Short mmCIF file of C-alpha atoms in Angstrom, two decimals:
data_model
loop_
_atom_site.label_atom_id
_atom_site.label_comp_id
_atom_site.label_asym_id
_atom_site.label_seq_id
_atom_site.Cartn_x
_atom_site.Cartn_y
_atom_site.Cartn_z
CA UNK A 147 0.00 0.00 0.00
CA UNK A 148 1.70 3.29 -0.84
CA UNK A 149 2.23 5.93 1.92
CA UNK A 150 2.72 9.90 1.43
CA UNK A 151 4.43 12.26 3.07
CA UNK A 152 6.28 15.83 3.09
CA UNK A 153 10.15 15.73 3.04
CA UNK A 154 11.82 19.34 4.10
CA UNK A 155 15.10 20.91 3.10
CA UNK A 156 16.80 23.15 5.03
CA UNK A 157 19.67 25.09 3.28
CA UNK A 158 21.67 27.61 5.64
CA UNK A 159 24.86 29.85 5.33
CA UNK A 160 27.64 29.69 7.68
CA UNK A 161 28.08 31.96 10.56
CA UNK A 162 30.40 35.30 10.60
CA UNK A 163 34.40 34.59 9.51
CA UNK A 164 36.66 35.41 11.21
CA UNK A 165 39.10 37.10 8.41
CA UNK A 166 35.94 39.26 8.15
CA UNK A 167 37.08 40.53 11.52
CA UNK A 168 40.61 39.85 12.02
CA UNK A 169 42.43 41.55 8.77
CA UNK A 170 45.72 40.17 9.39
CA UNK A 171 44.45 36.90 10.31
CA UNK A 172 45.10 35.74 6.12
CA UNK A 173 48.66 37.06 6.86
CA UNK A 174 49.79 34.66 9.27
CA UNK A 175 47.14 31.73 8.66
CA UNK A 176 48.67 28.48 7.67
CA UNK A 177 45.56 28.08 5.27
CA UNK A 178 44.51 31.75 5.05
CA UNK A 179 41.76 30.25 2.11
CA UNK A 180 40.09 28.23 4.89
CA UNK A 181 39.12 30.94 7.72
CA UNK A 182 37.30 29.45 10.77
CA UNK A 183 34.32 31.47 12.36
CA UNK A 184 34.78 34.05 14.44
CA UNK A 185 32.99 34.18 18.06
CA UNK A 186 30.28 36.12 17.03
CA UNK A 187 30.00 33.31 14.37
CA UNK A 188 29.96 30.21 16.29
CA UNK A 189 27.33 32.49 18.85
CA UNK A 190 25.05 33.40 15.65
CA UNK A 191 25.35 29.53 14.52
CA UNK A 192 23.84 28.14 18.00
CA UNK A 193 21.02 30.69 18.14
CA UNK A 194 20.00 30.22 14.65
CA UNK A 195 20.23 26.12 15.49
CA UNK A 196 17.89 26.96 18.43
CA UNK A 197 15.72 28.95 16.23
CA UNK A 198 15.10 26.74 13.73
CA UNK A 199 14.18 24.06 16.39
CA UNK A 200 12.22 26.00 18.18
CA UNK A 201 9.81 26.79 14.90
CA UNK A 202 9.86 23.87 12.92
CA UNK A 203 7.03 20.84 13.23
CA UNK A 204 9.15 18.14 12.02
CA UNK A 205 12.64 16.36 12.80
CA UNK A 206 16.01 17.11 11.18
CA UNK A 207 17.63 13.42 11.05
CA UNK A 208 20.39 14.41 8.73
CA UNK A 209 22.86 17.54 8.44
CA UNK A 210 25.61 17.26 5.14
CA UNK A 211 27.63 20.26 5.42
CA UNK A 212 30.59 22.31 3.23
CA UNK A 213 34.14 20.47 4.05
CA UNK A 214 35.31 24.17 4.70
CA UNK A 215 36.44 24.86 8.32
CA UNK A 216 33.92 27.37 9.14
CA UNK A 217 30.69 25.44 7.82
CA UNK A 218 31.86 22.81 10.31
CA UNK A 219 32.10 24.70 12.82
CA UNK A 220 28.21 26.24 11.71
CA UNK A 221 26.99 23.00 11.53
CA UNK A 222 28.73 21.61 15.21
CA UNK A 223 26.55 24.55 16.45
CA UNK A 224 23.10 23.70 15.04
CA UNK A 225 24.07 20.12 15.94
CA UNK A 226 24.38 21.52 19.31
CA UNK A 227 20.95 23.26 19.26
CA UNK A 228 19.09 20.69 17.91
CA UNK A 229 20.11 17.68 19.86
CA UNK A 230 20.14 19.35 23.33
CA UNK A 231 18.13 17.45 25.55
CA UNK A 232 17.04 20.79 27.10
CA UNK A 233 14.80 23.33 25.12
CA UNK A 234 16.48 26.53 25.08
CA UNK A 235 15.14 28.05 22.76
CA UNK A 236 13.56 30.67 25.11
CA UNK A 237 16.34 31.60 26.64
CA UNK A 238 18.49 34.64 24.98
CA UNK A 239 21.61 34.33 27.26
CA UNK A 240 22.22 30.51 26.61
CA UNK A 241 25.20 30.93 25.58
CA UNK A 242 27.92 33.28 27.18
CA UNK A 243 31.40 32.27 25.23
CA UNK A 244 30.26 28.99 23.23
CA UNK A 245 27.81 25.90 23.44
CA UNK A 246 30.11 23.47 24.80
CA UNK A 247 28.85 22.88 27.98
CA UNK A 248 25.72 21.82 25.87
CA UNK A 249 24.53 18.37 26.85
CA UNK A 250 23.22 16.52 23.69
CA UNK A 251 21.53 13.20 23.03
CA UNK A 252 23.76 12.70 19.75
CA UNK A 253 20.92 10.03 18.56
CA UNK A 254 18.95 12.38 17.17
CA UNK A 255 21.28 13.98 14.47
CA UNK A 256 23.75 12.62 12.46
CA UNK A 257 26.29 14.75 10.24
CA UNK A 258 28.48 13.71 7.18
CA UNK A 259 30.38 16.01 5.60
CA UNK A 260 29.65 16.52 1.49
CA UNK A 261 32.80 17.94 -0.89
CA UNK A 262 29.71 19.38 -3.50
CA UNK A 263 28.61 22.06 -0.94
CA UNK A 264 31.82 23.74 -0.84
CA UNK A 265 32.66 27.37 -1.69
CA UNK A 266 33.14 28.16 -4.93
CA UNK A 267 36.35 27.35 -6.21
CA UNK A 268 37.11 30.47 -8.11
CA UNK A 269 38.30 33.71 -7.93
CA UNK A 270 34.81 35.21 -7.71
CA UNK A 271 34.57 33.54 -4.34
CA UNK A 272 37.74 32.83 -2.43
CA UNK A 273 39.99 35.81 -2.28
CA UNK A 274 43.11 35.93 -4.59
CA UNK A 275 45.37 36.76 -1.65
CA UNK A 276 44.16 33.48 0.05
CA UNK A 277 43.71 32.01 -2.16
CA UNK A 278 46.19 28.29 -2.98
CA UNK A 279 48.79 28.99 -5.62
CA UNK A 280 48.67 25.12 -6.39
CA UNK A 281 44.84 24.78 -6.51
CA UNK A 282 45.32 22.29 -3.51
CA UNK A 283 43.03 23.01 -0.76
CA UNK A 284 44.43 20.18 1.52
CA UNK A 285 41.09 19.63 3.50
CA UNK A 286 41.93 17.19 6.40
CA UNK A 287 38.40 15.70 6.85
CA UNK A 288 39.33 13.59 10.09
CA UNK A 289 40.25 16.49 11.89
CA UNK A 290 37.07 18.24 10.72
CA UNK A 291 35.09 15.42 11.77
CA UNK A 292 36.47 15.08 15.32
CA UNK A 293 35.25 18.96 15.77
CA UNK A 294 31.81 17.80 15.08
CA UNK A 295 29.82 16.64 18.40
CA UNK A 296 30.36 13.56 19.57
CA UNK A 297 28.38 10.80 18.50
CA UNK A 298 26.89 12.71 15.86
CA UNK A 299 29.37 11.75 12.46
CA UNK A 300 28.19 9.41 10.25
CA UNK A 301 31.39 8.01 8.68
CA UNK A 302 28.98 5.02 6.23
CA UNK A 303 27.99 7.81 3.92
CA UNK A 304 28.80 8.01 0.48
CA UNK A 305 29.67 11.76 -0.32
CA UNK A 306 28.04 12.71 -3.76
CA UNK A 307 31.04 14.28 -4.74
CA UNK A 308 34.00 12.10 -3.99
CA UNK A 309 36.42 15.21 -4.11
CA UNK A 310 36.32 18.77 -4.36
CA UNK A 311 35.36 19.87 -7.71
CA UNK A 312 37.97 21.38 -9.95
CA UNK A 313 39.64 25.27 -9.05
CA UNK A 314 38.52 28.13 -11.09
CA UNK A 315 35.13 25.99 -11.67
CA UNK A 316 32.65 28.53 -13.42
CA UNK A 317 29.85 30.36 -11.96
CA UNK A 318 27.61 28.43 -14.00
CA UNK A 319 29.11 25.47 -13.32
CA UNK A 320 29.01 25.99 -9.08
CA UNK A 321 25.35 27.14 -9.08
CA UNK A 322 24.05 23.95 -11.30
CA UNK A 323 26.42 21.57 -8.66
CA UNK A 324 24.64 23.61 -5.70
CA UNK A 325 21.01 22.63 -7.03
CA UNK A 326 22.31 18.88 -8.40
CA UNK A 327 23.60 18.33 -4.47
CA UNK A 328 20.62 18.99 -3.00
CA UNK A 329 18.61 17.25 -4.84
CA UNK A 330 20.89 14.13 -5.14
CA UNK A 331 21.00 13.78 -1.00
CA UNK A 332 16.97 14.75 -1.05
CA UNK A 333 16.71 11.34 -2.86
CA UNK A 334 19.15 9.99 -1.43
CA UNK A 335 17.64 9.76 2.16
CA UNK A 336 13.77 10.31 1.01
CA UNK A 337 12.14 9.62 4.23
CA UNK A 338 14.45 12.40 6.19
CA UNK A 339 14.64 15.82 6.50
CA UNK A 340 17.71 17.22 5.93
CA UNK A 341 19.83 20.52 7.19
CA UNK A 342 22.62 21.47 4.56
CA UNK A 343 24.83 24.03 5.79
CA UNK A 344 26.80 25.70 2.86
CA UNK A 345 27.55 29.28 1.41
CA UNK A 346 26.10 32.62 0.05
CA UNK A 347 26.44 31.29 -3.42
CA UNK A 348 24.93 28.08 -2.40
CA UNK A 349 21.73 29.43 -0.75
CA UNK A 350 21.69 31.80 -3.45
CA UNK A 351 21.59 29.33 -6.47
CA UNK A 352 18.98 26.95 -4.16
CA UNK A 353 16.59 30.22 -3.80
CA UNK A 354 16.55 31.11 -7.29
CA UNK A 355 15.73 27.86 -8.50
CA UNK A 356 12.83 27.43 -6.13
CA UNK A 357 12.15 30.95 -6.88
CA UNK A 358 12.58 31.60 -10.52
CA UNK A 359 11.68 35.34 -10.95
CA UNK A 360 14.17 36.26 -8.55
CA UNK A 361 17.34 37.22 -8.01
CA UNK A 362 19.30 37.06 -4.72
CA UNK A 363 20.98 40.22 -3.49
CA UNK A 364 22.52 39.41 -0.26
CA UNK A 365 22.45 36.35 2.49
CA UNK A 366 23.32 36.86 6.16
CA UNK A 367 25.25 34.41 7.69
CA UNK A 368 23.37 31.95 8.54
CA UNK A 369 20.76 32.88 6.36
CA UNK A 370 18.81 30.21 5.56
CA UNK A 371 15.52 28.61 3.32
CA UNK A 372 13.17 26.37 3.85
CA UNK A 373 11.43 23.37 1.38
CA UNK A 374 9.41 20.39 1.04
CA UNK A 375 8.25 18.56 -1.29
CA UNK A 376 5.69 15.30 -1.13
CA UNK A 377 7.09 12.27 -0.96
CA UNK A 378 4.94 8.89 -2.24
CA UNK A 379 6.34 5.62 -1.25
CA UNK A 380 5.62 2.15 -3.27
CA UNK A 381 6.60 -1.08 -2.42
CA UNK A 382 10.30 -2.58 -1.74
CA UNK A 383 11.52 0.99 -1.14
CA UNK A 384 10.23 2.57 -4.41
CA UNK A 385 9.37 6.01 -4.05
CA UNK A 386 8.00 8.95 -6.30
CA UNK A 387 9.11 12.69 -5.61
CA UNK A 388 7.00 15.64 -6.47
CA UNK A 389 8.90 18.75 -6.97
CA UNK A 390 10.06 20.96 -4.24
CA UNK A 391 8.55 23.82 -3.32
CA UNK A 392 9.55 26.92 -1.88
CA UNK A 393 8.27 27.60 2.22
CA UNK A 394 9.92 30.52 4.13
CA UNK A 395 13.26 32.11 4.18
CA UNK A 396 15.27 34.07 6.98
CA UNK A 397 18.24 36.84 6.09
CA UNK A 398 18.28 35.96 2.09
CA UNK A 399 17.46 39.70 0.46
CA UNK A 400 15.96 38.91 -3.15
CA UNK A 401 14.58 41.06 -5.48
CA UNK A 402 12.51 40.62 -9.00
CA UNK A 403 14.01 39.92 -12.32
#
């Protein structure tokens, strides 16, 4: 007998950088093109984690995030928020320095990390004077992995990209992988909802195809969208997708075509 139901996408930006802060940070970074979050950043990440719990009617089972240092660090802070065993999400003073002292019940979330919701590789997006003169990016994903909460990384996953895609990739070329990511790990995992913490240009390309008479201006960190789309399931694990459709956004500033 075939069952429907609703599958929702959440797509968010990471929190505030820190060599947005910290000019001379690039200067003396070992990988100046990989900039962690800055305090603010890691603070903005948690609330926005709490946020989103706090107004959604429906689990997030699964977060993929960008391989880049300060999306992990975004997404160990909505991980945070969303499986603390305390609500919150009313308080505003939660946090004081960072979320550590967080108590979590890491069986509600797990995390992977996904190579085909990283930055642009370009130019356009990662600063020429951080930029590495050998197109080598030298991700080590272990390391990124044990920053994640505990309990929470899902090491069985199959990335849909196996490695980052190629430097000075076109802007075409980054917004069609941004949309074919999605929608790859949306059928990939059809009966979970899913939290995908990327970039500007990632939310951006996600919002205009949902939205297709738009164009996207700006997006806060930690901006994020909101989708669903109505999932029909058949027999030995068969399902049929409908398309998705566009819900609610917070910080994305859009504007007609």
């Amino acid at each position: 007998m075939a069952t429907q139901e609703n599958q929702n996408v959440i797509v968010m930006r990471h929190g505030d950088r820190l060599d947005n802060f910290e000019e001379l940070w690039v200067m003396k970074a070992e990988r100046p093109w990989d900039p962690p979050l800055h305090q603010d950043g890691k603070i903005r990440a948690f609330c926005t984690g709490q946020k989103i719990r706090s107004s959604i009617d429906f689990p997030i089972h699964r977060v993929f995030v960008s391989p880049f240092h300060r999306c992990v660090q975004t997404a160990a802070e909505v991980v945070r928020a969303l499986c603390d065993v305390a609500d919150h999400s009313g308080e505003s003073n939660v946090l004081s320095s960072n979320s550590d002292s967080v108590i979590i019940d890491p069986s509600k979330v797990k995390v992977s990390i996904e190579y085909g919701l990283c930055e642009m590789l370009n130019l356009v997006a990662v600063r020429a004077v951080a930029a590495p003169k050998d197109g080598d990016f030298k991700f080590s994903i272990s390391q990124y992995e044990s920053e994640l909460p505990a309990g929470t990384v899902d090491n069985t996953v199959e990335p849909v990209y196996k490695k980052l895609p190629e430097w000075e990739e076109s802007l075409e070329s980054a917004r069609a992988r941004y949309v074919e990511v999605v929608k790859a790990l949306a059928d990939k995992y059809p009966s979970e909802n899913l939290l995908l913490v990327t970039h500007g240009e990632g939310i951006g390309s996600i919002f205009t195809e949902l939205n297709k008479d738009a164009t996207v201006l700006e997006v806060a960190y930690c901006g994020h969208l909101y989708a669903k789309r109505s999932i029909q399931f058949g027999e030995n694990q068969s399902f049929t997708a409908g398309e998705f459709v566009y819900e609610k956004q917070t910080g994305i500033i859009s504007a007609a075509k």
